[in-house]
Coordinates of N, CA and C in Angstrom, one line a residue:
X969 N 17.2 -17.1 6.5 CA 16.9 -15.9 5.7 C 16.0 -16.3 4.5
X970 N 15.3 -15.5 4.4 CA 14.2 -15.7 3.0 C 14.1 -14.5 2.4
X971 N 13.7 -14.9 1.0 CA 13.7 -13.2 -0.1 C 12.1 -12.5 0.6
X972 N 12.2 -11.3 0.9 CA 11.2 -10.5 0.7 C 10.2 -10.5 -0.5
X973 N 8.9 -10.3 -0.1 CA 8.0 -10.3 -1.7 C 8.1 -8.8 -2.1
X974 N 8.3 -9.2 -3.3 CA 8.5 -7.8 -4.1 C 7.7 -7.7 -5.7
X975 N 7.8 -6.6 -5.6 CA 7.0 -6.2 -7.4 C 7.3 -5.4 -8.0
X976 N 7.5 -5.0 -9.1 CA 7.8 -4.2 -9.8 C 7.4 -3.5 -11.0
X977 N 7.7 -2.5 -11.8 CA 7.2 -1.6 -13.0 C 8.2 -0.9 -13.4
X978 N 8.0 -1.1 -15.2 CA 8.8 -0.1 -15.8 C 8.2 1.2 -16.3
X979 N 9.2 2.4 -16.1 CA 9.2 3.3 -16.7 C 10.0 3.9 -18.1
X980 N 10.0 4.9 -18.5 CA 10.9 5.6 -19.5 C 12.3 5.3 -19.2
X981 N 12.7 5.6 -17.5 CA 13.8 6.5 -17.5 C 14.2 5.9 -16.8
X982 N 13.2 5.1 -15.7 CA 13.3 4.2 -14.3 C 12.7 2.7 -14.2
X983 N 13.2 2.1 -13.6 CA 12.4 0.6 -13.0 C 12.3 0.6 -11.5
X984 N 10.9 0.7 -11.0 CA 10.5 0.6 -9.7 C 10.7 -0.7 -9.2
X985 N 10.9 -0.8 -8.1 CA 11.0 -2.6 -7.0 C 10.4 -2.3 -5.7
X986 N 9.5 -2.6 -5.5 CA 8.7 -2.2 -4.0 C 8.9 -3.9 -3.3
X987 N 10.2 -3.5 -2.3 CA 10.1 -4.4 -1.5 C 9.2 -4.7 -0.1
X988 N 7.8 -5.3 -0.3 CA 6.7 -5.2 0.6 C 7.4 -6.1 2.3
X989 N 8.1 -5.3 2.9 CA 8.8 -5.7 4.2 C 7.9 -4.7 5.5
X990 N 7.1 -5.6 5.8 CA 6.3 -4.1 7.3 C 7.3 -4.0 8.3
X991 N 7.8 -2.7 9.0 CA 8.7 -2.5 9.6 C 9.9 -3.1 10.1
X992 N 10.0 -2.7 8.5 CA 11.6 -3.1 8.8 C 12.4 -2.3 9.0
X993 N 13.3 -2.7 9.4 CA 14.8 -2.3 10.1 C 16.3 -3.0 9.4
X994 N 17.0 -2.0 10.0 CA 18.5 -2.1 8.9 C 18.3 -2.6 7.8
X995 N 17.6 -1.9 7.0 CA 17.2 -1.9 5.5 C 18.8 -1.4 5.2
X996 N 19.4 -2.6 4.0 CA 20.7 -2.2 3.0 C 20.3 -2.6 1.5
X997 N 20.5 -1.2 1.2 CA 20.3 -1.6 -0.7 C 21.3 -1.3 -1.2
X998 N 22.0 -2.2 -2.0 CA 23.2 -1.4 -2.9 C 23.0 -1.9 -4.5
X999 N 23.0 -1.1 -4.9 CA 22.6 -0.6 -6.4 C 24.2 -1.1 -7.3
X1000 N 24.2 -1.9 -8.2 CA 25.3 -2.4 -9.1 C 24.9 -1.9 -10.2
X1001 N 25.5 -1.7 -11.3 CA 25.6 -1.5 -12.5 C 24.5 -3.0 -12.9
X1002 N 24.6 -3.5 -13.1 CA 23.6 -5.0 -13.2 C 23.2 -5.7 -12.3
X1003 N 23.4 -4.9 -10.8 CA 22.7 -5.9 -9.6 C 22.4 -5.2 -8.7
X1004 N 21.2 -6.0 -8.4 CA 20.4 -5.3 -6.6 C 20.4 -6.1 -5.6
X1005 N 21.3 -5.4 -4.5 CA 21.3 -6.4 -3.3 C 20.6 -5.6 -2.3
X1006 N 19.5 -6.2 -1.9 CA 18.5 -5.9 -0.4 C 18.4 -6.7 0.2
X1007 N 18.6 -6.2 1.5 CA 18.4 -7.0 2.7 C 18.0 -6.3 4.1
X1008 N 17.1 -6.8 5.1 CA 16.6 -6.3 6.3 C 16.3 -6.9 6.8
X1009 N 15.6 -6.6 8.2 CA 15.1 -7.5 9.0 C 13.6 -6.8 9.4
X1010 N 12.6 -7.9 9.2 CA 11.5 -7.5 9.0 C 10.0 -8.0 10.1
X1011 N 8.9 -6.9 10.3 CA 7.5 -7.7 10.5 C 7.9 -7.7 12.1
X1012 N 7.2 -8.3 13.0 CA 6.9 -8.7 14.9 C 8.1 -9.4 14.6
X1013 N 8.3 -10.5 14.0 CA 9.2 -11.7 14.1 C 10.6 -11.6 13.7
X1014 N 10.9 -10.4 13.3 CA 12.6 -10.0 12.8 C 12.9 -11.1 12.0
X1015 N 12.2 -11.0 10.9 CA 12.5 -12.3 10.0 C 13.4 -12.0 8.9
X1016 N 14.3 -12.5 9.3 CA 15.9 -12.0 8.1 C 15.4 -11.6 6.8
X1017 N 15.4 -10.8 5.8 CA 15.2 -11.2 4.2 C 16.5 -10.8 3.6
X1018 N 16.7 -11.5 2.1 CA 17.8 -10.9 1.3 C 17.2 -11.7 0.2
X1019 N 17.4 -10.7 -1.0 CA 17.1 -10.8 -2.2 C 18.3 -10.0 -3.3
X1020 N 19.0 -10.7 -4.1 CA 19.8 -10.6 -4.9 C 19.1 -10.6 -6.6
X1021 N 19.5 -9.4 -7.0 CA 18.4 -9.8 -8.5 C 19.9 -9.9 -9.3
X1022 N 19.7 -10.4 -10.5 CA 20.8 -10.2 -11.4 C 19.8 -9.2 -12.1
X1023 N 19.9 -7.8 -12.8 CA 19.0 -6.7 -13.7 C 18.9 -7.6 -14.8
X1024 N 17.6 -7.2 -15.7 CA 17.5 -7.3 -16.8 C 18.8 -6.7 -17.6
X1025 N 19.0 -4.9 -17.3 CA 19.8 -4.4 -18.7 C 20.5 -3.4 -17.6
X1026 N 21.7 -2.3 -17.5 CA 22.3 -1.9 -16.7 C 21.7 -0.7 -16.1
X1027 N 21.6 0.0 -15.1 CA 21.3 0.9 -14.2 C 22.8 1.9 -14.1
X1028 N 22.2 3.1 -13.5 CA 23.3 4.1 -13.1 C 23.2 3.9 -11.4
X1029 N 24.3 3.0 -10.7 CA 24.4 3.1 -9.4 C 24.3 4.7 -8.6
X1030 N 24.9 5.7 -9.8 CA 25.0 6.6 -8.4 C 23.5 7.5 -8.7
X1031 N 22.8 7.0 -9.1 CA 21.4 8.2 -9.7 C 19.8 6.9 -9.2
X1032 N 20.5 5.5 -8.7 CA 19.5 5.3 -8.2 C 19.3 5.4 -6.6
X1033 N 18.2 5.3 -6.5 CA 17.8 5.7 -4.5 C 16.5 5.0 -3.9
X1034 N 16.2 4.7 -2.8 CA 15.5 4.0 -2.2 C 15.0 4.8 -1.1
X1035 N 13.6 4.5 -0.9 CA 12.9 4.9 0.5 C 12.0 3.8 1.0
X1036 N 12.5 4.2 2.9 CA 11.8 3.4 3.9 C 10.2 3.8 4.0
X1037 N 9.2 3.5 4.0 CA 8.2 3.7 4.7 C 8.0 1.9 5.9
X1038 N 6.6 2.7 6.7 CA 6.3 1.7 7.4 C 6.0 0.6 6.7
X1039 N 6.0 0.5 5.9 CA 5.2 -0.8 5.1 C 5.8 -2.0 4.0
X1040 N 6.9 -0.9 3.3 CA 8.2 -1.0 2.1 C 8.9 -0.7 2.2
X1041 N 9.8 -1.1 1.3 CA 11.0 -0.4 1.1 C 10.8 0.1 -0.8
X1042 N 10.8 1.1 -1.1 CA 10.6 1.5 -2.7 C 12.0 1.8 -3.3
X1043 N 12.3 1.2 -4.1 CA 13.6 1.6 -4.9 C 13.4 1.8 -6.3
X1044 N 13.9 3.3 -6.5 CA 13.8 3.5 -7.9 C 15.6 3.3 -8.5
X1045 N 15.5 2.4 -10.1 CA 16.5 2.4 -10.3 C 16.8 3.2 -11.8
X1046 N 17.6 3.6 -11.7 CA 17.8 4.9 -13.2 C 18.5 4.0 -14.0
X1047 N 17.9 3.7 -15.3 CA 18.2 3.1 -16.6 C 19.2 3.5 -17.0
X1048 N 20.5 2.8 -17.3 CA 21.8 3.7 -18.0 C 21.3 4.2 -20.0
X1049 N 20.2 3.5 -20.1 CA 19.9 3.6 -21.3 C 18.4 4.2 -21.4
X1050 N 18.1 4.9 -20.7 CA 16.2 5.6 -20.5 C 15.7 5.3 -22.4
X1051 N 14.3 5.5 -22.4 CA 14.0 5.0 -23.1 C 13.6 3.6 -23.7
X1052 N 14.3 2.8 -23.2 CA 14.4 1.1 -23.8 C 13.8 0.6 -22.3
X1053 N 12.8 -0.1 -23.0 CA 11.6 -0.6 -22.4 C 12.5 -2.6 -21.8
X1054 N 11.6 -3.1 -20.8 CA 12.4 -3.9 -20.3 C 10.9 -4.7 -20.1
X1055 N 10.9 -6.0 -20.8 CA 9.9 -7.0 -20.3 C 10.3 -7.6 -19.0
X1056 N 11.4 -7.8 -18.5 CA 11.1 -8.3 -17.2 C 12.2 -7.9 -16.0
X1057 N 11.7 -7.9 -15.2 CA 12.9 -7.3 -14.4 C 14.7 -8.3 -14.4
X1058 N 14.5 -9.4 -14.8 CA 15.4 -10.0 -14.0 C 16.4 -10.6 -15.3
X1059 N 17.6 -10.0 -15.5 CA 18.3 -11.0 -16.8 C 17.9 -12.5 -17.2
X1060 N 17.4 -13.3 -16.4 CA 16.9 -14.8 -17.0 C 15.9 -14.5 -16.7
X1061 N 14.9 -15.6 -17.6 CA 13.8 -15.7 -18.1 C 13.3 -16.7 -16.4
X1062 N 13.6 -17.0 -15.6 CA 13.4 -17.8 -14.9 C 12.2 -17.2 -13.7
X1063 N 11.2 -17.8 -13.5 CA 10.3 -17.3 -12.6 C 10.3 -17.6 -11.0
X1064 N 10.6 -16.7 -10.7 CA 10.9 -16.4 -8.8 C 9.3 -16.0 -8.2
X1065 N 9.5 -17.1 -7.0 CA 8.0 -16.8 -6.7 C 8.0 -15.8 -5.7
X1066 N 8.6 -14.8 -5.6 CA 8.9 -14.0 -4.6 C 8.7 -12.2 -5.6
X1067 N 8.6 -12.5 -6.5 CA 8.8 -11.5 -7.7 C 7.2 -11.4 -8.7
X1068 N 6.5 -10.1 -8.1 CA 5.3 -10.3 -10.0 C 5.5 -8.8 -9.9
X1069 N 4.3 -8.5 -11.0 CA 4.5 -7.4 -11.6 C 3.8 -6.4 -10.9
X1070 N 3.7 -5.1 -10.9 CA 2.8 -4.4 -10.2 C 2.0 -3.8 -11.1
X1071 N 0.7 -4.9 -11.6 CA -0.1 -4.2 -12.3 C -1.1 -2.6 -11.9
X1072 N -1.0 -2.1 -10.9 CA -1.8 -1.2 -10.5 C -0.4 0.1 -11.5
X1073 N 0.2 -0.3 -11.0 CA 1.6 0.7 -11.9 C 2.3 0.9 -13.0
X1074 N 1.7 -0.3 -13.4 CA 1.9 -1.0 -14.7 C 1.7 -0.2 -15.9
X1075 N 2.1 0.6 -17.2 CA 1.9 1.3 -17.8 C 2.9 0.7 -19.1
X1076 N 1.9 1.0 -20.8 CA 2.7 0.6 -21.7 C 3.0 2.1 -21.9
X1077 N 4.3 2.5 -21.7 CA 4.9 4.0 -22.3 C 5.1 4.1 -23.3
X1078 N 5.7 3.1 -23.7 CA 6.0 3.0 -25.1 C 5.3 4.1 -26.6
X1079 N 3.7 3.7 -26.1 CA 2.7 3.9 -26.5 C 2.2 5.5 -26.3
X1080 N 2.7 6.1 -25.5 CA 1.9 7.4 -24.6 C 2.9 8.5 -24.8
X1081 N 3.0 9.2 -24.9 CA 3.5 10.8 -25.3 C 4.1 10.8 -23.6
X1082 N 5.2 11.7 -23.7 CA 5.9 12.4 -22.4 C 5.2 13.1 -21.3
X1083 N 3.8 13.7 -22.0 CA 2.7 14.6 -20.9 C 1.6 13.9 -20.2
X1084 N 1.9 12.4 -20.4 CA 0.8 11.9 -19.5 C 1.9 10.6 -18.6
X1085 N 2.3 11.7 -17.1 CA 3.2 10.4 -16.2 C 2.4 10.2 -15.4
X1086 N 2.6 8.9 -14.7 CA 2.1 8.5 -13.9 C 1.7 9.4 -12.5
X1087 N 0.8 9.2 -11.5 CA 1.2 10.0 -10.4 C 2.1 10.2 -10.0
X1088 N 2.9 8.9 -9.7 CA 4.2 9.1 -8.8 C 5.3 9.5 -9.1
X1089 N 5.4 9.7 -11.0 CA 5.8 10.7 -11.8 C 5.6 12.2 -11.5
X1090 N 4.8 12.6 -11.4 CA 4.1 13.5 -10.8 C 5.0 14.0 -10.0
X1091 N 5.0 13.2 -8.9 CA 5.0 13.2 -7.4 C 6.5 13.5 -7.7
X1092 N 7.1 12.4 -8.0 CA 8.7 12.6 -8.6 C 9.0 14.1 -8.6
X1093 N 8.6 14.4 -9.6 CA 9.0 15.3 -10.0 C 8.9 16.9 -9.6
X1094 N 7.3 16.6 -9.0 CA 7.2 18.0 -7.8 C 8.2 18.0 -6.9
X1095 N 8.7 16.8 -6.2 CA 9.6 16.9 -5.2 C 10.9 17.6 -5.5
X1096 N 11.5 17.1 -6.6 CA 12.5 17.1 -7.3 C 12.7 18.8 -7.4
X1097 N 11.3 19.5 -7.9 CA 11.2 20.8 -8.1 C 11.6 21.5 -7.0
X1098 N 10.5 21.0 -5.8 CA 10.5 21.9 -4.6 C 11.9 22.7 -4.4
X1099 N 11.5 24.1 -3.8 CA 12.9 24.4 -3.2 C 12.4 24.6 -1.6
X1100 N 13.0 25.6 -1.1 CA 12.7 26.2 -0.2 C 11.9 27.3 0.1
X1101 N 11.6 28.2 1.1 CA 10.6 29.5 1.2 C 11.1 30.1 0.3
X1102 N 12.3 30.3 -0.2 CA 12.7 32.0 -0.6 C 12.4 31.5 -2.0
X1103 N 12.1 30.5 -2.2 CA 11.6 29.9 -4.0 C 10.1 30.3 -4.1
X1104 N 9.0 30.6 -2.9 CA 7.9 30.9 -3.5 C 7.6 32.3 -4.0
X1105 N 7.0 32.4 -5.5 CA 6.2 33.3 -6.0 C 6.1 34.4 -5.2
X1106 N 5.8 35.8 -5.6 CA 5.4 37.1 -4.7 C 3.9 37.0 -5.8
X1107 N 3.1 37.0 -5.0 CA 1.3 37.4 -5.2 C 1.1 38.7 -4.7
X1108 N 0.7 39.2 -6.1 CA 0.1 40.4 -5.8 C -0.9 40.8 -5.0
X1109 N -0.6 41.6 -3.7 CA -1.7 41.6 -2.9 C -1.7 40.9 -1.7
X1110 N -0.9 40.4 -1.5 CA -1.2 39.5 -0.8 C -0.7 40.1 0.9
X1111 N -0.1 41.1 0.6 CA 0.2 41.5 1.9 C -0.3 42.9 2.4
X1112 N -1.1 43.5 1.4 CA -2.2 44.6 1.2 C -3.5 44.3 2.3
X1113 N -3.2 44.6 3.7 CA -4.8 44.2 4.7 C -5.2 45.2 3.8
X1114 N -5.2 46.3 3.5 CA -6.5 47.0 3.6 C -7.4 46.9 2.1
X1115 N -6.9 45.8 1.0 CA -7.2 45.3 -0.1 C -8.5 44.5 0.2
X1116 N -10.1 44.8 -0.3 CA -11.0 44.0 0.1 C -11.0 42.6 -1.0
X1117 N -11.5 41.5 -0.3 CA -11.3 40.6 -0.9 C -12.7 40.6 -1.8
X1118 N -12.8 39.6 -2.6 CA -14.1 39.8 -3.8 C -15.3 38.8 -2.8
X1119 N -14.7 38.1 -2.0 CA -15.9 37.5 -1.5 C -16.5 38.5 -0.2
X1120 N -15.9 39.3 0.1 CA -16.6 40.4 1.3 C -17.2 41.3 0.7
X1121 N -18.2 41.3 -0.8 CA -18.8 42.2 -1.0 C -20.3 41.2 -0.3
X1122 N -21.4 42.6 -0.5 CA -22.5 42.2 0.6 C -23.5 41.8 -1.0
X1123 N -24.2 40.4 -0.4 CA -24.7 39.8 -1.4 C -26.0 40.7 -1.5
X1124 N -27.0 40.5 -2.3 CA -27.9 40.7 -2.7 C -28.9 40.1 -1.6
X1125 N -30.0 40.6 -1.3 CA -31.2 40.0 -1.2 C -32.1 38.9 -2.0
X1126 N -32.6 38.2 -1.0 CA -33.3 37.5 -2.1 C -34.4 37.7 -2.2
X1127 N -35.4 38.1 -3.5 CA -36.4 38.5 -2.9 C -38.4 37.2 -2.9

């Protein structure tokens, strides 16, 4: 078994872990008040991983969650204390060469007002919104055929 490479970013509210595993299978993550245990089996070669973090500061087990894509495994973990910023993922100062940071995601919040989140913030949070059909909007008009639309007027000549 060997640890998966991984990276990570903090947020306000959350700390992301993108475990870079390409198709993996029997992905298990369980979320501890102070610990993350992942493990799967990964890549052509079904190459065992497991990676055990001790957290920097504590998490809400039952508010954090994880998704498979073909490529990762993404775990978002919910801060028991949002707001308090975390220099590093890992309670010791000790450097794992299996662990950096994900500068592309990388954001000082600290610094930035509540109206400017990240995309995947964003994203978060549209999803979170979504409901079902009977949640969209009624548009005026919209079910009026015999309502001409503003682009079927006849243009002008050119002369």
């Amino acid at each position: 078994m060997q640890p998966a490479i991984a990276k990570w970013y903090d947020r306000r509210d959350s700390v992301f872990i993108e475990f870079c595993v390409e198709d993996s299978k029997d992905v298990q993550v369980k979320f501890e008040k102070s610990k993350l245990n992942f493990s799967c089996v990964g890549g052509t070669d079904n190459i065992k991983h497991q990676n055990e973090v001790d957290l920097y500061e504590v998490v809400d087990p039952n508010e954090s969650k994880h998704k498979r894509t073909d490529r990762s495994v993404l775990c978002c973990l919910r801060k028991a204390e949002p707001g308090k910023s975390w220099p590093r993922l890992t309670k010791e100062k000790a450097k794992l060469n299996w662990l950096s940071v994900d500068f592309n995601n990388w954001k000082d919040w600290e610094d930035d007002s509540d109206e400017e989140l990240s995309s995947f913030d964003r994203f978060s949070e549209m999803m979170n919104n979504m409901g079902g059909e009977d949640d969209l909007p009624d548009v005026d008009g919209a079910d009026d055929e015999d309502s001409a639309d503003s682009d079927d007027e006849k243009m002008p000549d050119l002369e």
